[in-house]
XYZ file of C-alpha atoms in Angstrom:
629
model
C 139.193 10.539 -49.674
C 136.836 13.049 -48.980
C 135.297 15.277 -51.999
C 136.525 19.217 -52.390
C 133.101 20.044 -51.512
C 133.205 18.228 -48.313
C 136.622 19.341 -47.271
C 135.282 23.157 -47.698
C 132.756 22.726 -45.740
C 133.863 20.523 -42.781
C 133.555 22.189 -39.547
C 136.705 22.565 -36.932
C 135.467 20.739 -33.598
C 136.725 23.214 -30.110
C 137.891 21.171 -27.301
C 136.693 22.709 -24.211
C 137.835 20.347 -22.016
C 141.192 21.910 -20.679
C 141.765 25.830 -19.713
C 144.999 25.075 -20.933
C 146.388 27.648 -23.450
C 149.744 28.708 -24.812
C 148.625 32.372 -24.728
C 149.191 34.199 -20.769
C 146.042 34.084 -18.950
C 146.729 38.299 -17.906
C 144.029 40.571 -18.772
C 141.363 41.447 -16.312
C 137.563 42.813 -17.645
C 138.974 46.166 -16.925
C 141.983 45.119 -19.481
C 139.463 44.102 -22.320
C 137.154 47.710 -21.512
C 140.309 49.384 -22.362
C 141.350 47.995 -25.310
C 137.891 47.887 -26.536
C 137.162 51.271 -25.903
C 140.512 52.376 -27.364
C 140.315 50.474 -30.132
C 136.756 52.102 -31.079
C 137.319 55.397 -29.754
C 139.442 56.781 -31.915
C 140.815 60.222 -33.431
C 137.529 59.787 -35.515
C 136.028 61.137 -32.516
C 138.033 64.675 -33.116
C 137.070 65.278 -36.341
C 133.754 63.030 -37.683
C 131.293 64.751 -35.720
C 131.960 68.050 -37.292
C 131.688 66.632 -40.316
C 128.447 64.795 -39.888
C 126.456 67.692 -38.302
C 127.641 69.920 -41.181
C 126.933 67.970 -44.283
C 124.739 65.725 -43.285
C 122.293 66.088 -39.512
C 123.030 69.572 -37.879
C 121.841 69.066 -34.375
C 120.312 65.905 -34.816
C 123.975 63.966 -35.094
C 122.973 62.868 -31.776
C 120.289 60.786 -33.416
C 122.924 59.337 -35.710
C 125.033 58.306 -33.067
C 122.309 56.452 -31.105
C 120.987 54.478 -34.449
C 124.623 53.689 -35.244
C 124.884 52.780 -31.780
C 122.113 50.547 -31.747
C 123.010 48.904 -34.982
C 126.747 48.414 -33.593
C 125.127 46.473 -30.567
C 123.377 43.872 -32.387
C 126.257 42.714 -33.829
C 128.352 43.602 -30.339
C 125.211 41.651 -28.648
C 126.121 38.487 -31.098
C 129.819 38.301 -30.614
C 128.934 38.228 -26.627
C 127.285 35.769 -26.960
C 130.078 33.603 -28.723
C 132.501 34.840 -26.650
C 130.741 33.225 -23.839
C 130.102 29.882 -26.178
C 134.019 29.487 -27.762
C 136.412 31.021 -25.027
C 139.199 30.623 -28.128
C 141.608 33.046 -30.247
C 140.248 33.877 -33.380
C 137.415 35.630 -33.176
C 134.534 35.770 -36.095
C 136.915 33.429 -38.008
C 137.150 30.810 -35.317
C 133.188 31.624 -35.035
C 132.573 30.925 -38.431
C 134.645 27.666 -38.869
C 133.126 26.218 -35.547
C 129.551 26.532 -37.566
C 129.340 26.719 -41.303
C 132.456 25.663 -42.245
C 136.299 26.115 -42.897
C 135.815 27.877 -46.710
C 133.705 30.803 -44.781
C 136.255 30.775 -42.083
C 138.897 31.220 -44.126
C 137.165 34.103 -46.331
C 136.141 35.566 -42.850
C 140.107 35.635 -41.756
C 141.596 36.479 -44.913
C 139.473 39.754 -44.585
C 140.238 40.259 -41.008
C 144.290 40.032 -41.759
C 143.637 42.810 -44.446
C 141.204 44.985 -42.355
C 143.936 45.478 -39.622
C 146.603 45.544 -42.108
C 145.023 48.923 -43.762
C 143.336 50.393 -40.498
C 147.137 49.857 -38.712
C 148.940 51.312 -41.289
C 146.181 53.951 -41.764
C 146.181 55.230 -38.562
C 150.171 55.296 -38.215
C 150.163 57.805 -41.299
C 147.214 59.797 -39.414
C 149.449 59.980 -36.139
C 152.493 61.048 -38.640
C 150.195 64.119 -39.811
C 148.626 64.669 -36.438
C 151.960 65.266 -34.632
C 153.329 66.720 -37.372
C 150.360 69.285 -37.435
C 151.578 69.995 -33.901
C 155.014 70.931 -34.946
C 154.521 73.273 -37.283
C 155.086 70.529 -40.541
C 158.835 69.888 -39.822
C 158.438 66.763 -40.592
C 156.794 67.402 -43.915
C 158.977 70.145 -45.102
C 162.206 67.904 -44.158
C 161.325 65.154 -46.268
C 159.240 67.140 -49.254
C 162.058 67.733 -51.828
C 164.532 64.751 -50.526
C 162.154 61.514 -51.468
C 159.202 61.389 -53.959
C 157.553 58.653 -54.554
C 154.381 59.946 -55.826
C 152.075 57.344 -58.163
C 148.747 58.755 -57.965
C 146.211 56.010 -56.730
C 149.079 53.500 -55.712
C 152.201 54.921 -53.368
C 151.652 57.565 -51.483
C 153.641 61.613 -52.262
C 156.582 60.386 -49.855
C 157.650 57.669 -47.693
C 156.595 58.408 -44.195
C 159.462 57.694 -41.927
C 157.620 58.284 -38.713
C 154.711 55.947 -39.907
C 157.547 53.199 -40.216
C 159.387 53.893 -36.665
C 155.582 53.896 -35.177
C 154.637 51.011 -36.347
C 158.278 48.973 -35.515
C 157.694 50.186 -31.797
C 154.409 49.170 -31.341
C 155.369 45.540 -32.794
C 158.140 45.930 -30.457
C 155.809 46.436 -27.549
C 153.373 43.561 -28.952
C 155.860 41.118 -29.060
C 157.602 41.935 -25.402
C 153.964 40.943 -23.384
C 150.390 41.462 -23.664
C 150.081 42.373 -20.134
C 152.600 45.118 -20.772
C 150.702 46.521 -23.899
C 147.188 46.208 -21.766
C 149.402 48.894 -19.167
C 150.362 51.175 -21.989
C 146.871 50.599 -23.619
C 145.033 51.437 -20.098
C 147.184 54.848 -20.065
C 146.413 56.043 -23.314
C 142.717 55.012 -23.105
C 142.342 57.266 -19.462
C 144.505 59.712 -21.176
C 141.678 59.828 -24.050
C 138.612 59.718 -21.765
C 139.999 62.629 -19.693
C 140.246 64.888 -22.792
C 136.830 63.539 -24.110
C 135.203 64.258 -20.518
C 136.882 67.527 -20.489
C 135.334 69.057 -24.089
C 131.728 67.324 -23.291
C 132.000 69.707 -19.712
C 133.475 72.895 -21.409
C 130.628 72.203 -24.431
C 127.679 71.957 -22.066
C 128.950 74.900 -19.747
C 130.121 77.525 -22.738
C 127.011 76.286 -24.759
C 124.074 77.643 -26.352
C 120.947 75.684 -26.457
C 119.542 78.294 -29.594
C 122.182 76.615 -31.955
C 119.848 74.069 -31.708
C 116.724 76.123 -32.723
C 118.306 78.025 -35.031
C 116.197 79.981 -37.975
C 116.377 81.370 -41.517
C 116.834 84.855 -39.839
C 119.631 83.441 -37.467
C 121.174 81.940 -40.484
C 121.299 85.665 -42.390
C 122.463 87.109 -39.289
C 125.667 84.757 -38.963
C 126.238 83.571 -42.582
C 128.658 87.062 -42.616
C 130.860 84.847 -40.422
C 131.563 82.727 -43.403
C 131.253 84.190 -46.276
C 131.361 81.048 -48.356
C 128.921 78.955 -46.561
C 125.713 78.819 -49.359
C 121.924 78.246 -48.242
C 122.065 74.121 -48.927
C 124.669 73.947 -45.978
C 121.639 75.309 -43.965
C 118.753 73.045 -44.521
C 115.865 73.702 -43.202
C 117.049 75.055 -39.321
C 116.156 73.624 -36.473
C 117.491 70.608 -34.507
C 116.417 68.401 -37.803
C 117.470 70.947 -40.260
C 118.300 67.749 -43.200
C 115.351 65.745 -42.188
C 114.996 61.770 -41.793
C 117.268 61.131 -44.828
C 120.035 63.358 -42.890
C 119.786 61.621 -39.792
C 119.944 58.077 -41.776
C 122.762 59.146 -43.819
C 124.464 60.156 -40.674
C 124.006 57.128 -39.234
C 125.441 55.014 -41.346
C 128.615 56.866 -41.355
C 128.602 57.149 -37.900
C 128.189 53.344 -37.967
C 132.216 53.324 -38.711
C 132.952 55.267 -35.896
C 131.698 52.031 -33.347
C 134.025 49.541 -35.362
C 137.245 48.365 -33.484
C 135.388 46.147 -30.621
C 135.810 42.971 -31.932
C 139.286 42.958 -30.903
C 138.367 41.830 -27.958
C 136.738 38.464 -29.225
C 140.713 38.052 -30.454
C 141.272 37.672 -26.496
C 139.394 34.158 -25.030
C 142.891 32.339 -24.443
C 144.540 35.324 -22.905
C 141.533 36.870 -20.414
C 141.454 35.652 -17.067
C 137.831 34.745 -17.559
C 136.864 34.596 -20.902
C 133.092 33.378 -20.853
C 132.337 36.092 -18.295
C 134.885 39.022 -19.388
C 134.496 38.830 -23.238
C 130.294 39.439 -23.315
C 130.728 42.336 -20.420
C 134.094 43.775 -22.142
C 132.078 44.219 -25.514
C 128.898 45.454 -24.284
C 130.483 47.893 -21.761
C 133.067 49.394 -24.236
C 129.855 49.538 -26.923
C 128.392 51.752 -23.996
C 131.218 54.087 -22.831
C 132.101 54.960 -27.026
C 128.028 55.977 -27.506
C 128.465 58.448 -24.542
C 131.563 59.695 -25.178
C 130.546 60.459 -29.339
C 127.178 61.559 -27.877
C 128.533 63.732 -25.274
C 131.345 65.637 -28.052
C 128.536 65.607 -30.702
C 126.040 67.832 -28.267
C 128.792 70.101 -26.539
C 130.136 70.841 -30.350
C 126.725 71.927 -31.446
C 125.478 73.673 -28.931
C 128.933 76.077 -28.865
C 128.739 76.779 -32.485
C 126.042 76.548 -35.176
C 126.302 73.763 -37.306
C 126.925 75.146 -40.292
C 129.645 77.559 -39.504
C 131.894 74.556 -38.270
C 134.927 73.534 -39.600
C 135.330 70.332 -40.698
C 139.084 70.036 -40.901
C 139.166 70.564 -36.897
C 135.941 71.542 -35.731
C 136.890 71.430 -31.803
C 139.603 73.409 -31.765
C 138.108 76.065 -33.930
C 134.631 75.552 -31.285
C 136.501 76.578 -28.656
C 138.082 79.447 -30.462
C 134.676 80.909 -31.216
C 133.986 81.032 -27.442
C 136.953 82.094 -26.275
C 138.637 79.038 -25.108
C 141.384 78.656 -27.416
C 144.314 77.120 -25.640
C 141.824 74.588 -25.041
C 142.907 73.568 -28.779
C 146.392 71.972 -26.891
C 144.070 69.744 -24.853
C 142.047 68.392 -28.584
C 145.439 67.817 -29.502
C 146.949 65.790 -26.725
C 143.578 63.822 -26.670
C 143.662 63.159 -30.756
C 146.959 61.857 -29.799
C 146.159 59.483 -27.210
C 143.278 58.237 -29.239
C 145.681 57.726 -32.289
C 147.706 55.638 -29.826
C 145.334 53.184 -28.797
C 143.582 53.041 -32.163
C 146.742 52.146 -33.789
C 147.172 49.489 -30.938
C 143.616 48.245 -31.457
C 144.114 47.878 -34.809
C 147.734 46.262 -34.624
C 146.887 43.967 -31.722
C 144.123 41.504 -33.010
C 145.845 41.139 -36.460
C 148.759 38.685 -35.108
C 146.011 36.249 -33.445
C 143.629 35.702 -36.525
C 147.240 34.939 -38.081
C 148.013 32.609 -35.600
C 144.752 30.992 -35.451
C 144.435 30.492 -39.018
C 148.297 28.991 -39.207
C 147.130 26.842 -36.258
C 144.305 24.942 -38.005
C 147.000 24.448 -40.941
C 145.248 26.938 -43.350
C 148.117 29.546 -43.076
C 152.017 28.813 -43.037
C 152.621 26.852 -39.966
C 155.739 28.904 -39.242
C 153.068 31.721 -38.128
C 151.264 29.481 -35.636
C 154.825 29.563 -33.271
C 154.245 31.134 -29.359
C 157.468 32.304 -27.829
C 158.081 30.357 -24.538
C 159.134 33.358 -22.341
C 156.477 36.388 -23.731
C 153.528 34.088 -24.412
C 152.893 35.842 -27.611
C 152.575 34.715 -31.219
C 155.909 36.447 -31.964
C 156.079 35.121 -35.893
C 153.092 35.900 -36.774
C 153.265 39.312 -35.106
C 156.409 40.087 -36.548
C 155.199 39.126 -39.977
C 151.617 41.352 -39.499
C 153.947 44.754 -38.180
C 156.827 43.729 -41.329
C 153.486 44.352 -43.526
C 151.668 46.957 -42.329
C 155.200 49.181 -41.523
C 155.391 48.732 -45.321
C 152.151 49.229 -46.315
C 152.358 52.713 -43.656
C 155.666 53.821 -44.941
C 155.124 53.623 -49.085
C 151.842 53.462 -50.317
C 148.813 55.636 -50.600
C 145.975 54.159 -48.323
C 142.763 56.407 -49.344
C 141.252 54.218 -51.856
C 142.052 51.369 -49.693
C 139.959 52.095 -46.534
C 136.816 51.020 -47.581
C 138.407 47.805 -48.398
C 138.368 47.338 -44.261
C 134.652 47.861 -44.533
C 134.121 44.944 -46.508
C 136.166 43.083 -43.917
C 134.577 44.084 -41.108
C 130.918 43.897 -41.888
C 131.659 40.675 -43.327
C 132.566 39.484 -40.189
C 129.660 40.771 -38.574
C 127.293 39.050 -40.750
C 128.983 35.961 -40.206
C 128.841 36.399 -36.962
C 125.221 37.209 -36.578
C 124.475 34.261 -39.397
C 126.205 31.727 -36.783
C 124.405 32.715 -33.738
C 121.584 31.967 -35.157
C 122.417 28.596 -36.486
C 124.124 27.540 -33.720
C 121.498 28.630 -30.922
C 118.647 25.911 -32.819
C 121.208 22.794 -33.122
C 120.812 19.688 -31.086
C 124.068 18.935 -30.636
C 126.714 20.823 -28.257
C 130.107 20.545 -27.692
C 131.045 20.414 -24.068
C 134.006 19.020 -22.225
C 134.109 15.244 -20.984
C 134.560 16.505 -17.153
C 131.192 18.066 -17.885
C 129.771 15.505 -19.261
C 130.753 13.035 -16.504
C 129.560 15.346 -13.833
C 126.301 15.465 -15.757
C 125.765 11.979 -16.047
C 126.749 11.602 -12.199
C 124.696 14.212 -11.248
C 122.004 15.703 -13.907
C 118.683 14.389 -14.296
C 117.406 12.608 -17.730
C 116.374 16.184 -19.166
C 119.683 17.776 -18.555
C 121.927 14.939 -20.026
C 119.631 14.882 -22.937
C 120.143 19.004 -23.752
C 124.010 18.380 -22.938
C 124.316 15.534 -24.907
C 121.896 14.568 -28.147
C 123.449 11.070 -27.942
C 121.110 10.696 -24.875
C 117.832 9.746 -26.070
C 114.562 9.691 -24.203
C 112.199 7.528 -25.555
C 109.837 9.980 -26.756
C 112.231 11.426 -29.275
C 113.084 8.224 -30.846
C 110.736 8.430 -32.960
C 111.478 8.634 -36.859
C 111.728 12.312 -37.675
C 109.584 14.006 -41.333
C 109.530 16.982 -42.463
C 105.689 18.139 -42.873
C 103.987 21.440 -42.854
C 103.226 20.877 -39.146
C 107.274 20.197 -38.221
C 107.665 23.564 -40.007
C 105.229 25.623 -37.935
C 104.611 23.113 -34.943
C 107.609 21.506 -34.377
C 106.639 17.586 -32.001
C 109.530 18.643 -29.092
C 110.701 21.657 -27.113
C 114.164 20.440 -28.016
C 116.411 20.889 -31.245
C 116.546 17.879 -32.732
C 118.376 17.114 -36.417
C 115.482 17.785 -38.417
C 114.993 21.205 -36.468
C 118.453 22.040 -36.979
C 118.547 21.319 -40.776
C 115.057 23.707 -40.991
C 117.454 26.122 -39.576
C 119.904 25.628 -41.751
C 118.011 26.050 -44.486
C 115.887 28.984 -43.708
C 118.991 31.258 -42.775
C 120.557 30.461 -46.309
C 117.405 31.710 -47.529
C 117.146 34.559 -45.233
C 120.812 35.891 -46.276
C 120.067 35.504 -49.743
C 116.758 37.690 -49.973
C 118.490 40.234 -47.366
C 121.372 40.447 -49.805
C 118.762 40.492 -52.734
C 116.347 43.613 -51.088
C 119.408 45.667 -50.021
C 120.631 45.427 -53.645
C 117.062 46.463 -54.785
C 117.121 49.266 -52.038
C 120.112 50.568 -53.493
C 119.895 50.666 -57.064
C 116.216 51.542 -57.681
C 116.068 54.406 -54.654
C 115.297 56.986 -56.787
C 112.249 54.766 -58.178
C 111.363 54.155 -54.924
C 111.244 57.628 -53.561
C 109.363 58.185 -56.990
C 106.642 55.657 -55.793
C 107.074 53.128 -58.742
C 104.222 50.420 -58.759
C 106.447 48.202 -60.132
C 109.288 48.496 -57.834
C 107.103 48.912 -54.171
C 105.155 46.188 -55.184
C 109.000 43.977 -56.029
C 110.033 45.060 -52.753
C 106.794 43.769 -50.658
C 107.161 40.915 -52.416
C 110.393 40.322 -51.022
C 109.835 41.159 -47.846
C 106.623 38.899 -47.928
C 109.189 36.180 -48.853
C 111.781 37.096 -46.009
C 108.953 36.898 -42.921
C 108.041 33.309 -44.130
C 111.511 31.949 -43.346
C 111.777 33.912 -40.332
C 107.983 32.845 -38.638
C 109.550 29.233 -39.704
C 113.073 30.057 -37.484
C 110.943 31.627 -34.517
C 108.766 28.199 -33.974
C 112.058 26.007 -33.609
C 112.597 24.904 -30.600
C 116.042 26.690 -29.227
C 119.335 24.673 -27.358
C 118.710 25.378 -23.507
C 122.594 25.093 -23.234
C 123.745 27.369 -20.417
C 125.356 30.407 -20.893
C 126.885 33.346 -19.386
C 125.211 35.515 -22.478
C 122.585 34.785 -24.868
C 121.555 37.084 -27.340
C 118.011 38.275 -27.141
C 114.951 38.517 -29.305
C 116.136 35.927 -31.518
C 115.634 35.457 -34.091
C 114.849 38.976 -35.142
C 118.047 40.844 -33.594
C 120.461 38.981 -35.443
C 118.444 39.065 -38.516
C 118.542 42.751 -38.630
C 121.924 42.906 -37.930
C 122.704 40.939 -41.485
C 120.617 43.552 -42.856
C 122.124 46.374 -41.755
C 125.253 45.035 -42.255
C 124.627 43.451 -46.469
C 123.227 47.136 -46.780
C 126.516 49.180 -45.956
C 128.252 46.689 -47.772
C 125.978 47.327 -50.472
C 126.644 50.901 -50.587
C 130.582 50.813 -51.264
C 131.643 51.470 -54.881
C 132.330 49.254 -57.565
C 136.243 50.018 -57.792
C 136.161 48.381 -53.379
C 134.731 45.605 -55.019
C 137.208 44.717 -57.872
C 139.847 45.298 -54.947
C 138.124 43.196 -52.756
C 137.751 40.209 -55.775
C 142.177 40.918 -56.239
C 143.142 40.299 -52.445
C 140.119 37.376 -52.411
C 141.820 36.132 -55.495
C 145.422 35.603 -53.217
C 143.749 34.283 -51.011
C 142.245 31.180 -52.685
C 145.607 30.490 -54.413
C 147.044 30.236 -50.756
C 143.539 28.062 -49.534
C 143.562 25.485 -52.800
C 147.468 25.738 -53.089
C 148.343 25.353 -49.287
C 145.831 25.425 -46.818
C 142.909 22.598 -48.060
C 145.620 20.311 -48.239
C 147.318 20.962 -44.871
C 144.155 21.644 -42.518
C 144.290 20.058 -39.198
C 140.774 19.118 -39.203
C 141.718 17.412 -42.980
C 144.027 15.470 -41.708
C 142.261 14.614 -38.491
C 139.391 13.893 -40.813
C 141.874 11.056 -42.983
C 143.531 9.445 -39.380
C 139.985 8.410 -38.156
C 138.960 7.350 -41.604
C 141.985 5.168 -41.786
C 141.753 3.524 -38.704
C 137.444 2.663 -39.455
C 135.924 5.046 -37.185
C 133.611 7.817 -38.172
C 135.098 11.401 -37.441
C 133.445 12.932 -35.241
C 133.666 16.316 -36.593
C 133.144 15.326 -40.440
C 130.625 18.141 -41.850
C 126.751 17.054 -42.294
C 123.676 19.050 -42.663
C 122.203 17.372 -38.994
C 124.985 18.573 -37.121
C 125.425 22.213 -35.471
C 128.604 22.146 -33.244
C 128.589 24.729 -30.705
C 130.110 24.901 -27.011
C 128.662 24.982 -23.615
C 129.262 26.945 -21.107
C 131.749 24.390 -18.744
C-alpha cells in the first residue's frame, strides 16, 4: 500500500496514443479566437479604462495596458505551449497533475470550479443591472418592496430573477451542443468587436491630441466643468501626469482585464486540431483584447481630459461632451454583447474542469457522465449552472471577486512552474504508433530523445551530482539527474519569489524610504534567486517536438510566477481567510472521497498486485510530459 505522501504526489500518466475522445471534435481556430476573445473582452472594457486613467495613469493607461499585456502573455505564452504538449480537457489542472502531482492538481481545480462559479454568477448580476440600466430600472423598482433579502456582506438586497433565468438559458444552450454555443458565441463576439471598432474610430476622429498635454493652466480653465474634481485628481499634467507608480498601479489592475483566455486550454478534446489551434487561439485572442483595450483607452482620452471623466460610464458621457450622444445606444448594445460572451466564457470552461476532475476519480463520478447524442458533460454542467444560478440569484458577490483572483493566478503559476519542469525531463510520454514509427524509421539520436529507455552507450555511465553537473552538465540531453536539479531548483525558485514579493509588499514604505536594512534583505534575496536560475539555464532542455515552445526559458516563465505570487500578494487578508474556508471543503472532499477513489490510485494498486512496477508511480527522476504525435 502506498504511503499518503506518495499517493499525493503521484502523477496522472496522458495516453496520447488514440485521437479518440468522448467530447465532439467541432470547433475550428476561428471557434477558439472567439471564445477567447469573448471570454477576455468583456464589459470591463466599457467601464475600467475610465477608471484607470482617472485615479490612477491619465493618458498613460495605454502604458498600463501594454505591461498588463505583456505580463498576460507570459503566462498565455506557457499555456501554448501545453496546449500543444497535452491536447486533453482540463486545462492548468490536467497541466498540473501530468507534472507535480495529483494534491496540486486538485488545489489547482478546486480553485478553477470556484473562479467560474463567482465570475458566472458575477457577470449574470452585471447583465441584470446593465439591461436594467437600459430600461429605465423596471426591473429594480418591480422587485424593490416585494422581496428583501438583504444580509450585509452575505446575500445580496434582493433576489435577482433575471440573473437566475440568464444563467438557466445559457446552461440550456451549454448542454444542447458546443458547436451551437461556438455560433452564438461567434455572434456576440463580432457583435462586440463592431462596437469596440466603432468608439476607437469616433475617438481618434472627434479627438484632441492636447488632452494629452494638458497643463496646470488647462486644468484651471476646465476644473469649472466639475466643480468637485480637487487638484490630486490632476497630478502632475501631461501624458504621465501620476508618474511610474501610476502607470504600475494601472497595470496591475489592468492585468484583470486580460483574464478569461484560459478557457480555451478547457478545449483539447473538442478542437479539431488541438496541438495547432490551442497555442494560435491563445496567443491571437491575447493580441486582438490588447488592441481593442488600447484602441478604447486612447480614443477615450484624447475626447475628454482625464480627469473630468466619469467613471460610472465614461464612454457614453465622452461622447456626450463632443456631441455624439446617441452614440451612448451603441456603448450600450456593445456592453451587452460583451456581457454575453463573458458570461459564456465564464460558464463554459467550469463544466470540463468538473468533468475532468470526476474523471480521474477525485470528484463524484456521477459528474464525469457525457451525453451520447450532445457530446457534452451534461451532469456536470447541469450541476456547475444549478450553482452558480444560485449563487447569481441570492447572494451578494462583491467581497467574493477577488476570491477568483486567487484562482486564477494560481493557475497561472502552476502553469508557468510546470513548463519549466517539464521542458528539462528526460522522459516523454508519446504514443506507441510513434514510438514504433521511430524505431522503424528514426536514427539512434532520435529514439534516444523520444524514448529515455534507449540508451547510447555514452550515457550509461553512473550519474553524481558535483559542482561541475550543476554548472556543466556531461550531455546535451536531460537525463534523471538533470531533471531532479530541476526539480529542485524551481521549488527553490517559487519559494524565494513567494518570499521577495511578501517583502516587496509589506516593507514598501521602508523601501521607498531607502532602509539599509531592508535594500540590503532584498539584494540578498535576489542574489539567492539568480543562483538557482544560472543552475536551470545550464540544463540541458528535452528536444521533443512541438508545435509551440515557450521562449527565453527559463527566464519568461520565471517572471511570470513573479508577477503572478505578487498580485496574489496584494489581495487582503479577509480573500485569504475565504480562500483557507472553500480550501478547507475541499480537502474534506480530497481525504474523504477523492485519495481513495483516484484512477491513477487504483491503477497504481492493479499493477502492484499483479508484480509489475507502475509505470506512472511518482519519483523524483521522472518528468512525464507529451510529445507532439
Amino acid at each position: 500500500m502506498m504511503s499518503v505522501g506518495k499517493k499525493l504526489i503521484r502523477r496522472r500518466v496522458v495516453d496520447l496514443s488514440s485521437e479518440d475522445t468522448r467530447f465532439a471534435r467541432c470547433l475550428s481556430t476561428l471557434d477558439l479566437i472567439a471564445l477567447g476573445v469573448g471570454s477576455t473582452l468583456g464589459a470591463g472594457v466599457y467601464v475600467l479604462a475610465g477608471e484607470v486613467a482617472k485615479d490612477m495613469a491619465g493618458p498613460s493607461i495605454v502604458l498600463c495596458f501594454l505591461v498588463a499585456a505583456l505580463s498576460s502573455v507570459l503566462a498565455g505564452l506557457c499555456y501554448a505551449e501545453f496546449g500543444a504538449r497535452v491536447p486533453k480537457t482540463g486545462s492548468a489542472y490536467l497541466y498540473s497533475y501530468v507534472t507535480v502531482g495529483e494534491i496540486w492538481a486538485f488545489t489547482t481545480g478546486w480553485n478553477l470550479i470556484l473562479s467560474y462559479v463567482i465570475g458566472t454568477a458575477s457577470v449574470a448580476r452585471a447583465w441584470s443591472a446593465a439591461f436594467d440600466n437600459i430600461i429605465d430600472n423596471h426591473i429594480s423598482n418591480f422587485f424593490m418592496n416585494k422581496t428583501t433579502l438583504h444580509l450585509p456582506g452575505v446575500l445580496a438586497e434582493r433576489p435577482d430573477f433575471f440573473a437566475l433565468i440568464l444563467i438557466g438559458m445559457l446552461t440550456a444552450l451549454l448542454a444542447f451542443g458546443v458547436n451551437e454555443s461556438a455560433i452564438v458565441n461567434k455572434i456576440f463576439t463580432a457583435m462586440n468587436l463592431v462596437v469596440l471598432g466603432f468608439v476607437i474610430i469616433a475617438g481618434f476622429v472627434k479627438g484632441d491630441i492636447k488632452n494629452w498635454q494638458l497643463s496646470e493652466e488647462d486644468y484651471i480653465n476646465l476644473s469649472y466643468l466639475q466643480p468637485l474634481v480637487k487638484k490630486t485628481d490632476f497630478g502632475s499634467g501631461g501624458f504621465v501626469p501620476f508618474g511610474l507608480e501610476g502607470i504600475l498601479t494601472g497595470a496591475a489592475t489592468c492585468f484583470y482585464a486580460f483574464v478569461g483566455f484560459d478557457c480555451i486550454a478547457t478545449t483539447g478534446e473538442e478542437a479539431k486540431n488541438p496541438q495547432r489551434s490551442i497555442p494560435i487561439g491563445i496567443i491571437v485572442s491575447l493580441l486582438i483584447c490588447f488592441v481593442a483595450y488600447f484602441g478604447v483607452s486612447a480614443a477615450l482620452t484624447l475626447m475628454v481630459p482625464y480627469f473630468l471623466l466619469n467613471k460610472k460610464s465614461p464612454l457614453p458621457e465622452a461622447f456626450k461632451a463632443v456631441g455624439w450622444e446617441p452614440a451612448r445606444y451603441a456603448v450600450a448594445v456593445g456592453s451587452l454583447c460583451a456581457l454575453s460572451t463573458s458570461l459564456l466564457g465564464s460558464m463554459f470552461p467550469m463544466p470540463r474542469v468538473i468533468y475532468a476532475m470526476a474523471e480521474d476519480g477525485l470528484l463524484f463520478k456521477f459528474l464525469s457522465s457525457i451525453n451520447s447524442r450532445t457530446k457534452t458533460p451534461l451532469s456536470a454542467t447541469i450541476t456547475s449552472g444549478l450553482l452558480a444560478a444560485v449563487m447569481a440569484f441570492l447572494f451578494d458577490l462583491k467581497d467574493l471577486v477577488d476570491l477568483m483572483s486567487i484562482g486564477t493566478l494560481l493557475a497561472y503559476s502552476l502553469v508557468a512552474v510546470c513548463v519549466l519542469i517539464l521542458r528539462y525531463q528526460s522522459e516523454q510520454l508519446n504514443s506507441p504508433k510513434a514510438m514504433e514509427m521511430l524505431e522503424q524509421n528514426g536514427n539512434e539520436e532520435e529514439r534516444v530523445i523520444m524514448n529515455p529507455t534507449v540508451i547510447t552507450t555514452s550515457a550509461q555511465q553512473k550519474e553524481t551530482l558535483s559542482l561541475a553537473t550543476l554548472f556543466n552538465p556531461p550531455t546535451d540531453t536531460p537525463t534523471t539527474l538533470s531533471g531532479r536539479i530541476v526539480y529542485v531548483c524551481v521549488s527553490l525558485i517559487a519559494t524565494l519569489i513567494t518570499v521577495i514579493c511578501v517583502v516587496l509588499t509589506l516593507e514598501v514604505s521602508a523601501l521607498k524610504d531607502g532602509s539599509v536594512g531592508c535594500i540590503a534583505a532584498l539584494a540578498l534575496l535576489i542574489t539567492a534567486l539568480l543562483v538557482p536560475t544560472i543552475i536551470i539555464w545550464r540544463q540541458p532542455q528535452s528536444n521533443a517536438r512541438l508545435n509551440f515552445k515557450v521562449p527565453f526559458l527559463p527566464l519568461l516563465p520565471i517572471f511570470s510566477i513573479f508577477v503572478n505570487i505578487l498580485l496574489m500578494v496584494q489581495l487582503s487578508a479577509g480573500t485569504w481567510v475565504r480562500f483557507a474556508v472553500w480550501m478547507a471543503v475541499g480537502f474534506m472532499i480530497y481525504f474523504g472521497y477523492g485519495i481513495r477513489n483516484s484512477v491513477e490510485g487504483k491503477t497504481a494498486e492493479e499493477s502492484c498486485a499483479i508484480g509489475e512496477k507502475p509505470l506512472h508511480q511518482p519519483r523524483l527522476n521522472s518528468g512525464p510530459s507529451a510529445a507532439a504525435v
